[in-house]
Amino acid sequence: MPDDATPDPYADPMGFGTRMQILRTRRGLSRPVAAGLLGMSPSWVKQVERGEIGMPKLPIVLRIAELLRVRDLADLTGDQSAPVDLFIGPGHPRLQEVRDAVNALTLNADREAPSAAHLAARLARAWTARHEAPNHREVIGELLPSLIRDAQLAVRQADAAADRRAAQAVLSEVYSLSQFFVAYQPDSALLWRVAERGMVAAQESEDPHAIGVAAWLAAQAHRDSGPAHFDAADAMTSEALRYLEGFLPDADDRTLAIAGALQFEAGYTAARRGDSGTAWGWWDKAQATARRLDSAYYHSITSFGQAIMGAHAVTVAVELRAGGESVRQVVSADAQAIRSRPRLARHRIEEARAYQLDGQQETALATLEKAHQAAPETIRYNGYARRIVLEETESKFPARRQRAAVLAEQLGMLAA
């Protein structure tokens, strides 16, 4: 290894502090910024990284892991005896089938492709099934392989330019559905391949809605890759919003909704940066867009509409790590208005984060139990929920430890 090469944080032996420093540097975080996000002083971070302070207790370790987007806790602690995945859930049994369909070449076929209208109808049923099912990954994992192959074939066999654009729009949305399935599973390369193909198909379709959806999902993928990728997330949302701006005066509901969803994504990234004014400013813009929609409108892909804005406010407050404000937003939000089971479970997780920030750990656990009731496959793949549960398994209160242990077992977190 060259003398100026970055050390490998996974090489042994290496202390906790050194691993933390390397991973922090890779994420593009300065010590002062990391310290602020952890609620500690820069000198404390420096002492930990230099080994002057030993490895912190589990709650702090988990917060560091969350900040640095560490996938496996052992990557930070160096303890390989009991690996615990935080931001990557277990591989779904249907992951290989979906991967095979994405990776397959559809060049020649001895059958006629379904029409774009037929595929669009199947897609609509798939989105409905996803929103209604507690085991939504299982449901869409079963539907995706044939949808992917048929949509690819429809593009391949389209002759007229209009037919080809229509088929590309459907293919792009199929990739969008695939991204919901692949996210937080142990194949990040597949996630990016799906995101990029979705964007290419959307651009080929020249459909504003398809382009907006692809950009919305790509921005999330960039943001979830960590602070070093926040600029890419911002660039994606900004460019998509500029493109959509000309369509908005006379836009149909779904195009208007994807613009609102992108506005919130810009606010979400700003909140991740800790920029409160920009985050709430974008939330206000998204709220104004939502009010242009009928009160009952609910976008089938992003869940955007008036009913989701309360949940979005909770997310902004939580990402800004404002405990009291987060709980106030929880009280104001109408969770029952969220029609999608996985989106409701996601909101319950955000509520739990709010309660934990406010020091209400017992309520946080109870809220995660509600998330599990709404959609077990959402909480099972959510890193924030997993972090809270794991932290509470170390609680000094026996009742909380027991409650957290039951949830940890349900989520499959403690398996060797």
mmCIF file of C-alpha atoms in Angstrom:
data_model
loop_
_atom_site.group_PDB
_atom_site.id
_atom_site.type_symbol
_atom_site.label_atom_id
_atom_site.label_comp_id
_atom_site.label_asym_id
_atom_site.label_seq_id
_atom_site.Cartn_x
_atom_site.Cartn_y
_atom_site.Cartn_z
ATOM 1 C CA MET A 1 0.000 0.000 0.000
ATOM 2 C CA PRO A 2 1.409 3.459 -0.876
ATOM 3 C CA ASP A 3 2.424 5.587 2.095
ATOM 4 C CA ASP A 4 -0.237 8.195 1.287
ATOM 5 C CA ALA A 5 -3.073 5.682 0.812
ATOM 6 C CA THR A 6 -6.089 5.846 3.117
ATOM 7 C CA PRO A 7 -5.915 3.023 5.656
ATOM 8 C CA ASP A 8 -8.568 0.341 5.519
ATOM 9 C CA PRO A 9 -10.795 0.711 8.604
ATOM 10 C CA TYR A 10 -11.668 -2.966 8.401
ATOM 11 C CA ALA A 11 -8.068 -4.173 8.718
ATOM 12 C CA ASP A 12 -7.098 -5.619 12.095
ATOM 13 C CA PRO A 13 -5.863 -4.662 14.526
ATOM 14 C CA MET A 14 -7.323 -1.191 14.534
ATOM 15 C CA GLY A 15 -8.939 0.689 17.384
ATOM 16 C CA PHE A 16 -12.395 2.195 17.521
ATOM 17 C CA GLY A 17 -11.093 5.761 17.328
ATOM 18 C CA THR A 18 -9.042 5.123 14.203
ATOM 19 C CA ARG A 19 -11.990 3.437 12.504
ATOM 20 C CA MET A 20 -14.210 6.336 13.461
ATOM 21 C CA GLN A 21 -11.750 8.878 12.038
ATOM 22 C CA ILE A 22 -11.351 7.042 8.734
ATOM 23 C CA LEU A 23 -15.080 6.531 8.274
ATOM 24 C CA ARG A 24 -15.800 10.153 9.222
ATOM 25 C CA THR A 25 -13.232 11.371 6.688
ATOM 26 C CA ARG A 26 -14.694 9.161 3.982
ATOM 27 C CA ARG A 27 -18.098 10.707 4.633
ATOM 28 C CA GLY A 28 -16.635 14.177 4.179
ATOM 29 C CA LEU A 29 -17.415 15.343 7.718
ATOM 30 C CA SER A 30 -15.135 17.657 9.657
ATOM 31 C CA ARG A 31 -14.668 17.090 13.374
ATOM 32 C CA PRO A 32 -16.697 20.192 14.338
ATOM 33 C CA VAL A 33 -19.581 19.167 12.085
ATOM 34 C CA ALA A 34 -19.547 15.576 13.357
ATOM 35 C CA ALA A 35 -19.366 16.824 16.931
ATOM 36 C CA GLY A 36 -22.335 19.125 16.430
ATOM 37 C CA LEU A 37 -24.460 16.385 14.901
ATOM 38 C CA LEU A 38 -23.569 14.069 17.782
ATOM 39 C CA GLY A 39 -24.238 16.698 20.417
ATOM 40 C CA MET A 40 -20.639 16.476 21.650
ATOM 41 C CA SER A 41 -17.648 18.821 21.568
ATOM 42 C CA PRO A 42 -14.977 18.764 18.835
ATOM 43 C CA SER A 43 -12.382 18.060 21.517
ATOM 44 C CA TRP A 44 -14.332 14.963 22.583
ATOM 45 C CA VAL A 45 -14.360 13.682 18.997
ATOM 46 C CA LYS A 46 -10.630 14.358 18.732
ATOM 47 C CA GLN A 47 -9.894 12.495 21.974
ATOM 48 C CA VAL A 48 -11.953 9.491 20.902
ATOM 49 C CA GLU A 49 -10.292 9.333 17.492
ATOM 50 C CA ARG A 50 -6.823 9.579 19.047
ATOM 51 C CA GLY A 51 -7.608 6.792 21.479
ATOM 52 C CA GLU A 52 -7.333 9.094 24.492
ATOM 53 C CA ILE A 53 -10.896 8.101 25.377
ATOM 54 C CA GLY A 54 -11.980 4.490 25.041
ATOM 55 C CA MET A 55 -14.909 3.282 22.972
ATOM 56 C CA PRO A 56 -18.088 5.054 24.170
ATOM 57 C CA LYS A 57 -21.081 3.213 25.565
ATOM 58 C CA LEU A 58 -23.494 1.577 23.145
ATOM 59 C CA PRO A 59 -26.007 4.468 22.818
ATOM 60 C CA ILE A 60 -23.240 6.829 21.661
ATOM 61 C CA VAL A 61 -21.682 4.170 19.418
ATOM 62 C CA LEU A 62 -25.053 3.696 17.728
ATOM 63 C CA ARG A 63 -25.435 7.438 17.168
ATOM 64 C CA ILE A 64 -21.965 7.544 15.617
ATOM 65 C CA ALA A 65 -22.883 4.592 13.405
ATOM 66 C CA GLU A 66 -26.063 6.377 12.307
ATOM 67 C CA LEU A 67 -24.181 9.580 11.542
ATOM 68 C CA LEU A 68 -21.498 7.782 9.519
ATOM 69 C CA ARG A 69 -24.051 5.533 7.793
ATOM 70 C CA VAL A 70 -22.165 2.455 8.951
ATOM 71 C CA ARG A 71 -23.852 -0.589 7.486
ATOM 72 C CA ASP A 72 -22.563 -3.186 9.939
ATOM 73 C CA LEU A 73 -21.801 -2.158 13.520
ATOM 74 C CA ALA A 74 -18.709 -4.370 13.470
ATOM 75 C CA ASP A 75 -17.207 -2.098 10.794
ATOM 76 C CA LEU A 76 -17.037 0.625 13.441
ATOM 77 C CA THR A 77 -16.296 -1.385 16.575
ATOM 78 C CA GLY A 78 -13.992 -3.991 15.046
ATOM 79 C CA ASP A 79 -15.845 -6.755 16.882
ATOM 80 C CA GLN A 80 -16.659 -9.386 14.269
ATOM 81 C CA SER A 81 -18.090 -11.878 16.758
ATOM 82 C CA ALA A 82 -21.666 -10.564 16.537
ATOM 83 C CA PRO A 83 -22.178 -8.508 13.384
ATOM 84 C CA VAL A 84 -25.298 -6.356 13.419
ATOM 85 C CA ASP A 85 -26.526 -4.698 10.228
ATOM 86 C CA LEU A 86 -27.895 -1.220 10.856
ATOM 87 C CA PHE A 87 -28.746 0.445 7.545
ATOM 88 C CA ILE A 88 -28.893 -2.685 5.423
ATOM 89 C CA GLY A 89 -31.700 -5.086 6.144
ATOM 90 C CA PRO A 90 -31.637 -8.808 5.445
ATOM 91 C CA GLY A 91 -31.625 -10.017 1.872
ATOM 92 C CA HIS A 92 -35.203 -10.785 0.859
ATOM 93 C CA PRO A 93 -35.832 -14.332 -0.445
ATOM 94 C CA ARG A 94 -37.025 -12.863 -3.764
ATOM 95 C CA LEU A 95 -34.006 -10.593 -4.231
ATOM 96 C CA GLN A 96 -32.238 -13.016 -6.572
ATOM 97 C CA GLU A 97 -35.293 -13.329 -8.843
ATOM 98 C CA VAL A 98 -35.543 -9.554 -9.142
ATOM 99 C CA ARG A 99 -31.777 -9.234 -9.693
ATOM 100 C CA ASP A 100 -31.908 -11.839 -12.478
ATOM 101 C CA ALA A 101 -34.740 -9.990 -14.218
ATOM 102 C CA VAL A 102 -32.898 -6.657 -14.046
ATOM 103 C CA ASN A 103 -29.654 -8.173 -15.306
ATOM 104 C CA ALA A 104 -31.185 -10.200 -18.160
ATOM 105 C CA LEU A 105 -30.842 -9.091 -21.775
ATOM 106 C CA THR A 106 -34.144 -8.882 -23.626
ATOM 107 C CA LEU A 107 -33.021 -8.907 -27.233
ATOM 108 C CA ASN A 108 -35.154 -11.526 -28.955
ATOM 109 C CA ALA A 109 -38.350 -13.198 -27.846
ATOM 110 C CA ASP A 110 -40.770 -15.666 -29.373
ATOM 111 C CA ARG A 111 -43.776 -13.833 -27.978
ATOM 112 C CA GLU A 112 -45.457 -10.493 -28.441
ATOM 113 C CA ALA A 113 -44.932 -7.919 -25.704
ATOM 114 C CA PRO A 114 -47.951 -6.669 -23.748
ATOM 115 C CA SER A 115 -49.171 -3.210 -24.678
ATOM 116 C CA ALA A 116 -48.069 -0.202 -22.651
ATOM 117 C CA ALA A 117 -51.676 0.233 -21.502
ATOM 118 C CA HIS A 118 -51.792 -3.364 -20.245
ATOM 119 C CA LEU A 119 -48.483 -2.921 -18.399
ATOM 120 C CA ALA A 120 -49.656 0.376 -16.894
ATOM 121 C CA ALA A 121 -52.742 -1.371 -15.519
ATOM 122 C CA ARG A 122 -50.575 -4.106 -13.980
ATOM 123 C CA LEU A 123 -48.334 -1.445 -12.482
ATOM 124 C CA ALA A 124 -51.312 0.343 -10.938
ATOM 125 C CA ARG A 125 -52.422 -2.909 -9.315
ATOM 126 C CA ALA A 126 -48.872 -3.504 -8.066
ATOM 127 C CA TRP A 127 -48.687 -0.068 -6.438
ATOM 128 C CA THR A 128 -52.070 -0.631 -4.799
ATOM 129 C CA ALA A 129 -50.950 -4.012 -3.500
ATOM 130 C CA ARG A 130 -47.760 -2.471 -2.109
ATOM 131 C CA HIS A 131 -49.652 0.182 -0.178
ATOM 132 C CA GLU A 132 -52.182 -2.288 1.234
ATOM 133 C CA ALA A 133 -49.885 -5.148 2.229
ATOM 134 C CA PRO A 134 -48.006 -5.429 5.541
ATOM 135 C CA ASN A 135 -45.524 -7.735 3.747
ATOM 136 C CA HIS A 136 -45.148 -5.333 0.829
ATOM 137 C CA ARG A 137 -41.673 -6.493 -0.237
ATOM 138 C CA GLU A 138 -42.950 -10.030 -0.624
ATOM 139 C CA VAL A 139 -45.901 -8.812 -2.676
ATOM 140 C CA ILE A 140 -43.944 -6.655 -5.113
ATOM 141 C CA GLY A 141 -41.010 -9.087 -5.154
ATOM 142 C CA GLU A 142 -43.369 -11.670 -6.613
ATOM 143 C CA LEU A 143 -44.748 -9.282 -9.242
ATOM 144 C CA LEU A 144 -41.545 -7.562 -10.330
ATOM 145 C CA PRO A 145 -39.677 -10.212 -12.375
ATOM 146 C CA SER A 146 -42.420 -10.593 -14.982
ATOM 147 C CA LEU A 147 -43.138 -6.855 -14.981
ATOM 148 C CA ILE A 148 -39.476 -6.054 -15.630
ATOM 149 C CA ARG A 149 -39.168 -8.564 -18.470
ATOM 150 C CA ASP A 150 -42.439 -7.538 -20.102
ATOM 151 C CA ALA A 151 -41.668 -3.814 -19.893
ATOM 152 C CA GLN A 152 -38.201 -4.338 -21.349
ATOM 153 C CA LEU A 153 -39.746 -6.379 -24.165
ATOM 154 C CA ALA A 154 -42.365 -3.686 -24.838
ATOM 155 C CA VAL A 155 -39.627 -1.112 -25.371
ATOM 156 C CA ARG A 156 -37.703 -3.511 -27.578
ATOM 157 C CA GLN A 157 -40.681 -4.264 -29.839
ATOM 158 C CA ALA A 158 -42.100 -0.734 -30.095
ATOM 159 C CA ASP A 159 -41.900 0.548 -33.662
ATOM 160 C CA ALA A 160 -43.584 3.955 -33.687
ATOM 161 C CA ALA A 161 -41.864 6.745 -31.769
ATOM 162 C CA ALA A 162 -44.973 7.474 -29.681
ATOM 163 C CA ASP A 163 -45.338 3.809 -28.740
ATOM 164 C CA ARG A 164 -41.697 3.616 -27.780
ATOM 165 C CA ARG A 165 -41.973 6.699 -25.552
ATOM 166 C CA ALA A 166 -45.056 5.248 -23.860
ATOM 167 C CA ALA A 167 -43.247 1.955 -23.264
ATOM 168 C CA GLN A 168 -40.211 3.791 -21.859
ATOM 169 C CA ALA A 169 -42.463 5.660 -19.400
ATOM 170 C CA VAL A 170 -43.865 2.355 -18.154
ATOM 171 C CA LEU A 171 -40.412 0.783 -17.964
ATOM 172 C CA SER A 172 -39.176 3.733 -15.929
ATOM 173 C CA GLU A 173 -42.013 3.291 -13.439
ATOM 174 C CA VAL A 174 -41.304 -0.443 -13.227
ATOM 175 C CA TYR A 175 -37.732 0.448 -12.249
ATOM 176 C CA SER A 176 -39.157 2.878 -9.684
ATOM 177 C CA LEU A 177 -41.186 0.068 -8.135
ATOM 178 C CA SER A 178 -38.052 -2.087 -8.219
ATOM 179 C CA GLN A 179 -36.134 0.571 -6.306
ATOM 180 C CA PHE A 180 -38.624 0.363 -3.441
ATOM 181 C CA PHE A 181 -37.962 -3.374 -3.285
ATOM 182 C CA VAL A 182 -34.166 -3.235 -3.602
ATOM 183 C CA ALA A 183 -33.597 -0.325 -1.175
ATOM 184 C CA TYR A 184 -31.749 -1.241 2.052
ATOM 185 C CA GLN A 185 -31.036 -4.751 0.843
ATOM 186 C CA PRO A 186 -27.461 -6.082 0.586
ATOM 187 C CA ASP A 187 -26.833 -5.167 -3.055
ATOM 188 C CA SER A 188 -26.086 -1.450 -3.407
ATOM 189 C CA ALA A 189 -24.776 -1.979 -6.954
ATOM 190 C CA LEU A 190 -28.184 -3.319 -7.992
ATOM 191 C CA LEU A 191 -29.903 -0.322 -6.391
ATOM 192 C CA TRP A 192 -27.789 2.127 -8.411
ATOM 193 C CA ARG A 193 -28.230 0.081 -11.592
ATOM 194 C CA VAL A 194 -32.014 0.224 -11.170
ATOM 195 C CA ALA A 195 -31.941 3.959 -10.378
ATOM 196 C CA GLU A 196 -29.797 4.776 -13.414
ATOM 197 C CA ARG A 197 -31.851 2.640 -15.786
ATOM 198 C CA GLY A 198 -35.005 4.254 -14.474
ATOM 199 C CA MET A 199 -33.602 7.703 -15.168
ATOM 200 C CA VAL A 200 -32.513 6.750 -18.706
ATOM 201 C CA ALA A 201 -35.930 5.261 -19.502
ATOM 202 C CA ALA A 202 -37.673 8.338 -18.055
ATOM 203 C CA GLN A 203 -35.621 10.707 -20.195
ATOM 204 C CA GLU A 204 -36.292 8.591 -23.282
ATOM 205 C CA SER A 205 -40.021 8.738 -22.523
ATOM 206 C CA GLU A 206 -40.034 12.560 -22.416
ATOM 207 C CA ASP A 207 -42.793 12.203 -19.820
ATOM 208 C CA PRO A 208 -42.549 14.913 -17.107
ATOM 209 C CA HIS A 209 -44.051 12.699 -14.446
ATOM 210 C CA ALA A 210 -41.702 9.794 -15.195
ATOM 211 C CA ILE A 211 -38.688 12.125 -15.157
ATOM 212 C CA GLY A 212 -39.809 13.612 -11.845
ATOM 213 C CA VAL A 213 -40.247 10.207 -10.211
ATOM 214 C CA ALA A 214 -36.853 8.981 -11.411
ATOM 215 C CA ALA A 215 -35.194 12.154 -10.098
ATOM 216 C CA TRP A 216 -37.050 11.850 -6.763
ATOM 217 C CA LEU A 217 -35.735 8.331 -6.234
ATOM 218 C CA ALA A 218 -32.221 9.155 -7.438
ATOM 219 C CA ALA A 219 -32.049 12.091 -5.009
ATOM 220 C CA GLN A 220 -32.957 9.750 -2.162
ATOM 221 C CA ALA A 221 -30.259 7.299 -3.196
ATOM 222 C CA HIS A 222 -27.663 10.090 -3.206
ATOM 223 C CA ARG A 223 -28.798 11.507 0.138
ATOM 224 C CA ASP A 224 -28.830 8.113 1.836
ATOM 225 C CA SER A 225 -25.243 7.559 0.690
ATOM 226 C CA GLY A 226 -24.111 10.112 3.285
ATOM 227 C CA PRO A 227 -23.106 13.789 3.661
ATOM 228 C CA ALA A 228 -20.509 13.638 0.895
ATOM 229 C CA HIS A 229 -23.373 13.026 -1.560
ATOM 230 C CA PHE A 230 -25.775 15.727 -0.341
ATOM 231 C CA ASP A 231 -24.666 18.082 -3.134
ATOM 232 C CA ALA A 232 -25.566 15.445 -5.718
ATOM 233 C CA ALA A 233 -28.999 15.025 -4.104
ATOM 234 C CA ASP A 234 -29.538 18.792 -4.207
ATOM 235 C CA ALA A 235 -28.434 18.987 -7.843
ATOM 236 C CA MET A 236 -30.863 16.224 -8.771
ATOM 237 C CA THR A 237 -33.882 17.844 -7.097
ATOM 238 C CA SER A 238 -33.016 21.346 -8.351
ATOM 239 C CA GLU A 239 -32.608 20.254 -11.963
ATOM 240 C CA ALA A 240 -35.816 18.227 -11.895
ATOM 241 C CA LEU A 241 -37.788 21.098 -10.379
ATOM 242 C CA ARG A 242 -36.442 23.507 -13.010
ATOM 243 C CA TYR A 243 -37.507 21.073 -15.718
ATOM 244 C CA LEU A 244 -41.000 20.634 -14.247
ATOM 245 C CA GLU A 245 -41.579 24.346 -13.639
ATOM 246 C CA GLY A 246 -42.868 25.004 -17.140
ATOM 247 C CA PHE A 247 -45.437 22.206 -16.866
ATOM 248 C CA LEU A 248 -46.919 23.210 -13.497
ATOM 249 C CA PRO A 249 -49.431 25.935 -14.461
ATOM 250 C CA ASP A 250 -51.532 23.372 -16.361
ATOM 251 C CA ALA A 251 -50.170 20.175 -14.781
ATOM 252 C CA ASP A 252 -52.310 17.167 -14.012
ATOM 253 C CA ASP A 253 -52.446 16.005 -10.388
ATOM 254 C CA ARG A 254 -49.694 13.417 -10.605
ATOM 255 C CA THR A 255 -47.205 15.847 -12.192
ATOM 256 C CA LEU A 256 -48.086 18.469 -9.591
ATOM 257 C CA ALA A 257 -47.643 15.851 -6.861
ATOM 258 C CA ILE A 258 -44.194 14.778 -8.006
ATOM 259 C CA ALA A 259 -43.123 18.434 -8.008
ATOM 260 C CA GLY A 260 -44.325 18.705 -4.406
ATOM 261 C CA ALA A 261 -42.516 15.498 -3.485
ATOM 262 C CA LEU A 262 -39.299 16.886 -4.974
ATOM 263 C CA GLN A 263 -39.739 20.121 -3.024
ATOM 264 C CA PHE A 264 -39.968 18.138 0.183
ATOM 265 C CA GLU A 265 -36.898 16.088 -0.792
ATOM 266 C CA ALA A 266 -34.929 19.329 -1.070
ATOM 267 C CA GLY A 267 -36.087 20.201 2.433
ATOM 268 C CA TYR A 268 -35.226 16.739 3.713
ATOM 269 C CA THR A 269 -31.640 17.067 2.486
ATOM 270 C CA ALA A 270 -31.380 20.553 3.997
ATOM 271 C CA ALA A 271 -32.554 19.136 7.323
ATOM 272 C CA ARG A 272 -29.889 16.428 7.095
ATOM 273 C CA ARG A 273 -27.356 19.233 6.686
ATOM 274 C CA GLY A 274 -28.731 20.946 9.776
ATOM 275 C CA ASP A 275 -29.970 23.969 7.761
ATOM 276 C CA SER A 276 -33.244 24.697 9.565
ATOM 277 C CA GLY A 277 -34.322 27.774 7.588
ATOM 278 C CA THR A 278 -33.849 26.131 4.195
ATOM 279 C CA ALA A 279 -35.491 22.898 5.343
ATOM 280 C CA TRP A 280 -38.660 24.582 6.586
ATOM 281 C CA GLY A 281 -38.672 26.906 3.591
ATOM 282 C CA TRP A 282 -38.863 23.918 1.241
ATOM 283 C CA TRP A 283 -41.512 22.309 3.470
ATOM 284 C CA ASP A 284 -43.598 25.472 3.079
ATOM 285 C CA LYS A 285 -43.266 25.261 -0.714
ATOM 286 C CA ALA A 286 -44.305 21.607 -0.677
ATOM 287 C CA GLN A 287 -47.251 22.485 1.553
ATOM 288 C CA ALA A 288 -48.375 25.150 -0.923
ATOM 289 C CA THR A 289 -48.175 22.594 -3.745
ATOM 290 C CA ALA A 290 -50.130 20.030 -1.705
ATOM 291 C CA ARG A 291 -52.917 22.562 -1.196
ATOM 292 C CA ARG A 292 -53.359 22.766 -4.968
ATOM 293 C CA LEU A 293 -54.425 19.124 -4.860
ATOM 294 C CA ASP A 294 -57.757 17.786 -3.676
ATOM 295 C CA SER A 295 -57.660 16.993 0.038
ATOM 296 C CA ALA A 296 -58.197 13.280 -0.682
ATOM 297 C CA TYR A 297 -55.484 13.035 -3.368
ATOM 298 C CA TYR A 298 -52.675 10.563 -2.634
ATOM 299 C CA HIS A 299 -49.861 10.031 -5.133
ATOM 300 C CA SER A 300 -49.469 6.311 -5.756
ATOM 301 C CA ILE A 301 -45.645 6.328 -5.787
ATOM 302 C CA THR A 302 -44.494 9.052 -3.382
ATOM 303 C CA SER A 303 -47.606 9.169 -1.136
ATOM 304 C CA PHE A 304 -47.544 12.947 -1.654
ATOM 305 C CA GLY A 305 -50.678 14.923 -0.870
ATOM 306 C CA GLN A 306 -52.161 17.063 1.866
ATOM 307 C CA ALA A 307 -52.428 14.057 4.185
ATOM 308 C CA ILE A 308 -48.670 13.445 4.207
ATOM 309 C CA MET A 309 -47.490 16.947 5.031
ATOM 310 C CA GLY A 310 -47.843 16.458 8.786
ATOM 311 C CA ALA A 311 -45.664 13.371 8.566
ATOM 312 C CA HIS A 312 -43.148 15.312 6.479
ATOM 313 C CA ALA A 313 -43.019 18.010 9.177
ATOM 314 C CA VAL A 314 -42.132 15.348 11.749
ATOM 315 C CA THR A 315 -39.299 14.142 9.508
ATOM 316 C CA VAL A 316 -37.870 17.656 9.102
ATOM 317 C CA ALA A 317 -37.939 18.290 12.853
ATOM 318 C CA VAL A 318 -36.373 14.895 13.614
ATOM 319 C CA GLU A 319 -33.587 15.348 11.066
ATOM 320 C CA LEU A 320 -32.865 18.744 12.639
ATOM 321 C CA ARG A 321 -32.628 16.846 15.960
ATOM 322 C CA ALA A 322 -35.166 19.173 17.585
ATOM 323 C CA GLY A 323 -36.703 16.932 20.219
ATOM 324 C CA GLY A 324 -39.434 19.207 21.567
ATOM 325 C CA GLU A 325 -40.403 20.476 18.109
ATOM 326 C CA SER A 326 -40.417 16.907 16.789
ATOM 327 C CA VAL A 327 -42.936 15.817 19.419
ATOM 328 C CA ARG A 328 -45.093 18.909 18.772
ATOM 329 C CA GLN A 329 -45.173 17.951 15.102
ATOM 330 C CA VAL A 330 -46.078 14.363 16.027
ATOM 331 C CA VAL A 331 -49.071 15.649 17.989
ATOM 332 C CA SER A 332 -50.156 17.840 15.045
ATOM 333 C CA ALA A 333 -49.802 15.138 12.376
ATOM 334 C CA ASP A 334 -52.783 12.975 11.465
ATOM 335 C CA ALA A 335 -51.326 9.491 11.144
ATOM 336 C CA GLN A 336 -54.725 7.975 10.370
ATOM 337 C CA ALA A 337 -54.900 9.989 7.145
ATOM 338 C CA ILE A 338 -51.929 8.031 5.737
ATOM 339 C CA ARG A 339 -53.485 5.397 3.509
ATOM 340 C CA SER A 340 -50.353 3.394 2.725
ATOM 341 C CA ARG A 341 -49.366 0.759 5.282
ATOM 342 C CA PRO A 342 -45.610 0.970 4.590
ATOM 343 C CA ARG A 343 -45.759 4.779 4.625
ATOM 344 C CA LEU A 344 -47.689 4.696 7.904
ATOM 345 C CA ALA A 345 -45.045 2.375 9.372
ATOM 346 C CA ARG A 346 -42.335 4.757 8.188
ATOM 347 C CA HIS A 347 -44.165 7.635 9.893
ATOM 348 C CA ARG A 348 -44.410 5.635 13.122
ATOM 349 C CA ILE A 349 -40.639 5.159 12.986
ATOM 350 C CA GLU A 350 -40.164 8.908 12.583
ATOM 351 C CA GLU A 351 -42.483 9.412 15.562
ATOM 352 C CA ALA A 352 -40.332 7.007 17.571
ATOM 353 C CA ARG A 353 -37.227 8.977 16.652
ATOM 354 C CA ALA A 354 -38.987 12.142 17.850
ATOM 355 C CA TYR A 355 -39.887 10.595 21.185
ATOM 356 C CA GLN A 356 -36.380 9.271 21.682
ATOM 357 C CA LEU A 357 -34.883 12.678 20.932
ATOM 358 C CA ASP A 358 -37.235 14.091 23.582
ATOM 359 C CA GLY A 359 -36.113 11.520 26.146
ATOM 360 C CA GLN A 360 -39.337 9.491 25.987
ATOM 361 C CA GLN A 361 -37.769 6.084 25.359
ATOM 362 C CA GLU A 362 -40.749 4.063 26.579
ATOM 363 C CA THR A 363 -43.071 5.873 24.179
ATOM 364 C CA ALA A 364 -40.526 5.425 21.389
ATOM 365 C CA LEU A 365 -40.589 1.648 21.855
ATOM 366 C CA ALA A 366 -44.386 1.593 21.969
ATOM 367 C CA THR A 367 -44.466 3.573 18.723
ATOM 368 C CA LEU A 368 -42.076 1.131 17.043
ATOM 369 C CA GLU A 369 -44.438 -1.654 18.041
ATOM 370 C CA LYS A 370 -47.177 0.227 16.170
ATOM 371 C CA ALA A 371 -44.860 0.449 13.166
ATOM 372 C CA HIS A 372 -44.368 -3.303 13.282
ATOM 373 C CA GLN A 373 -48.123 -3.830 13.384
ATOM 374 C CA ALA A 374 -48.636 -1.589 10.347
ATOM 375 C CA ALA A 375 -45.935 -3.116 8.123
ATOM 376 C CA PRO A 376 -43.318 -5.509 9.552
ATOM 377 C CA GLU A 377 -41.259 -5.380 6.345
ATOM 378 C CA THR A 378 -40.828 -1.613 6.678
ATOM 379 C CA ILE A 379 -39.397 -1.608 10.179
ATOM 380 C CA ARG A 380 -37.300 -4.695 9.464
ATOM 381 C CA TYR A 381 -35.344 -2.760 6.812
ATOM 382 C CA ASN A 382 -35.207 0.627 8.565
ATOM 383 C CA GLY A 383 -31.860 1.573 10.079
ATOM 384 C CA TYR A 384 -33.254 4.171 12.476
ATOM 385 C CA ALA A 385 -35.711 1.699 13.968
ATOM 386 C CA ARG A 386 -33.013 -0.942 14.279
ATOM 387 C CA ARG A 387 -30.710 1.511 16.028
ATOM 388 C CA ILE A 388 -33.366 2.507 18.596
ATOM 389 C CA VAL A 389 -34.266 -1.116 19.306
ATOM 390 C CA LEU A 390 -30.656 -2.173 19.708
ATOM 391 C CA GLU A 391 -29.938 0.776 21.987
ATOM 392 C CA GLU A 392 -32.886 -0.094 24.212
ATOM 393 C CA THR A 393 -31.734 -3.693 24.604
ATOM 394 C CA GLU A 394 -29.029 -2.114 26.797
ATOM 395 C CA SER A 395 -31.491 -0.058 28.872
ATOM 396 C CA LYS A 396 -30.979 -0.049 32.635
ATOM 397 C CA PHE A 397 -34.719 -0.663 33.027
ATOM 398 C CA PRO A 398 -35.606 -4.398 32.811
ATOM 399 C CA ALA A 399 -39.061 -3.820 31.337
ATOM 400 C CA ARG A 400 -37.615 -1.732 28.499
ATOM 401 C CA ARG A 401 -34.858 -4.258 27.873
ATOM 402 C CA GLN A 402 -37.435 -7.032 27.592
ATOM 403 C CA ARG A 403 -39.669 -5.017 25.306
ATOM 404 C CA ALA A 404 -36.746 -4.114 23.060
ATOM 405 C CA ALA A 405 -35.515 -7.716 23.023
ATOM 406 C CA VAL A 406 -38.881 -8.918 21.751
ATOM 407 C CA LEU A 407 -38.788 -6.349 18.934
ATOM 408 C CA ALA A 408 -35.166 -7.200 18.129
ATOM 409 C CA GLU A 409 -36.104 -10.854 17.769
ATOM 410 C CA GLN A 410 -39.064 -9.972 15.537
ATOM 411 C CA LEU A 411 -36.769 -7.922 13.330
ATOM 412 C CA GLY A 412 -34.178 -10.699 13.108
ATOM 413 C CA MET A 413 -31.493 -8.354 14.411
ATOM 414 C CA LEU A 414 -29.776 -10.579 16.923
ATOM 415 C CA ALA A 415 -29.267 -13.601 14.711
ATOM 416 C CA ALA A 416 -25.658 -14.627 14.331
#
